[in-house]
mmCIF file of C-alpha atoms in Angstrom:
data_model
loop_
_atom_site.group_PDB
_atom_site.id
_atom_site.type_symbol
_atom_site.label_atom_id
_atom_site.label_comp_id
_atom_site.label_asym_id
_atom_site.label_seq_id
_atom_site.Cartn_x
_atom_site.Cartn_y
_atom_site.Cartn_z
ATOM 1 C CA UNK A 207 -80.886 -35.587 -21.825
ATOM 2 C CA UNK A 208 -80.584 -39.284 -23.323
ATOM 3 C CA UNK A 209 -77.585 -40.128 -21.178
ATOM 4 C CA UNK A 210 -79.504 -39.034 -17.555
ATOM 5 C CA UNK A 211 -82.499 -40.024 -16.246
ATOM 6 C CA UNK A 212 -85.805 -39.132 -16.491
ATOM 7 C CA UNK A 213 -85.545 -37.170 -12.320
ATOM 8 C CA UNK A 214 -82.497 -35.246 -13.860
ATOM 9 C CA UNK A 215 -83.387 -31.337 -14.168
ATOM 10 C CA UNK A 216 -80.723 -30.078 -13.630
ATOM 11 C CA UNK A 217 -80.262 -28.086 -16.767
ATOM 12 C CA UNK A 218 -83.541 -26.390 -16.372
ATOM 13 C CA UNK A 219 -82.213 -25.754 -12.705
ATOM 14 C CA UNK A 220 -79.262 -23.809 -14.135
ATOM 15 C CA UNK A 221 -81.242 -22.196 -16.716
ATOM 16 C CA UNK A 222 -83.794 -21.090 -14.186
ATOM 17 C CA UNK A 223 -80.457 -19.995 -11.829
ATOM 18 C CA UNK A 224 -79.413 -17.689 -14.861
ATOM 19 C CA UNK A 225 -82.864 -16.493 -15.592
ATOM 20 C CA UNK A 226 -82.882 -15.136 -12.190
ATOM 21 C CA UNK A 227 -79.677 -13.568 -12.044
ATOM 22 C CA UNK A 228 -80.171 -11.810 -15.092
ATOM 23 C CA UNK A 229 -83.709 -10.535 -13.722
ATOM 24 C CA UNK A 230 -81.762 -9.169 -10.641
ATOM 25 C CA UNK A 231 -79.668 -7.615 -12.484
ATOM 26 C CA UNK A 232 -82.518 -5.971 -15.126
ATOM 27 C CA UNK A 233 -84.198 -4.834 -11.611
ATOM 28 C CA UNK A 234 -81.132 -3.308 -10.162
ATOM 29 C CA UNK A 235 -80.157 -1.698 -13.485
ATOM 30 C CA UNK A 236 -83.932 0.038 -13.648
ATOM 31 C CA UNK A 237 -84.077 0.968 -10.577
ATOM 32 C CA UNK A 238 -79.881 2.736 -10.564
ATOM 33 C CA UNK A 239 -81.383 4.514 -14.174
ATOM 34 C CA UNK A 240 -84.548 5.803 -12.664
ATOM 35 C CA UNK A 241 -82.435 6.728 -9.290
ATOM 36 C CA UNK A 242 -80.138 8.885 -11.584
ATOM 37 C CA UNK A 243 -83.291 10.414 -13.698
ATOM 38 C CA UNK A 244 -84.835 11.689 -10.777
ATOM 39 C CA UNK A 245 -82.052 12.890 -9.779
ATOM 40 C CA UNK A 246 -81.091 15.190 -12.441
ATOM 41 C CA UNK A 247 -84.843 16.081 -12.807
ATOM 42 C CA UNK A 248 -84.140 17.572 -8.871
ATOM 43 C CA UNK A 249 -81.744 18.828 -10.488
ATOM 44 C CA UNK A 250 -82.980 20.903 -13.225
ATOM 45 C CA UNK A 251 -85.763 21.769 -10.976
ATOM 46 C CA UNK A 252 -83.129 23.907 -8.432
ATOM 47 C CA UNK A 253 -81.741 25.395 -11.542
ATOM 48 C CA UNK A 254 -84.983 26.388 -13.078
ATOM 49 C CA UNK A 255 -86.332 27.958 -9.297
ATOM 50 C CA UNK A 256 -82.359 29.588 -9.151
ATOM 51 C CA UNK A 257 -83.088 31.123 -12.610
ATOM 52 C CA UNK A 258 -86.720 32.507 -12.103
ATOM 53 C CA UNK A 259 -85.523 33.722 -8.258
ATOM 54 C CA UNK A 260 -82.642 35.601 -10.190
ATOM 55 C CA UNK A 261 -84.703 37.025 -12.666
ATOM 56 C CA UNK A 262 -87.145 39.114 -10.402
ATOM 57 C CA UNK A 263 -84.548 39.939 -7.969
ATOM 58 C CA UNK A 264 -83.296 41.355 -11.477
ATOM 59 C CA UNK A 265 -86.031 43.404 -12.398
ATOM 60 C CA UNK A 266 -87.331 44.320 -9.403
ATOM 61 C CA UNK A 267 -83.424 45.930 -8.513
ATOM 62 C CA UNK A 268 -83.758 47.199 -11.750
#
């Protein structure tokens, strides 16, 4: 910063550019991992119901 002037911010302005981007990109990267979690905990919740459902029809045919 000894070669610009005092006005010139325009490495914080890149720094702040990059701090955003990478915030974005923490957001997105949450939110795609918690999209996927809930997803398989549908998931294992249909498999669970599919289990119990074929375990009575079991011993009730039984």
């Amino acid at each position: 910063m000894t070669d610009r002037g005092w006005d010139d911010d325009s490495e914080y302005q890149d720094a702040v550019q990059r701090a955003e981007r990478v915030t974005r990109f923490g957001w997105a990267a949450m939110a795609g991992i918690t999209g996927v979690l809930a997803i398989a905990v549908l998931i294992a919740a249909v498999v669970c119901v599919v289990a119990v459902v074929a375990g009575v029809y079991l011993v009730m045919d039984s």
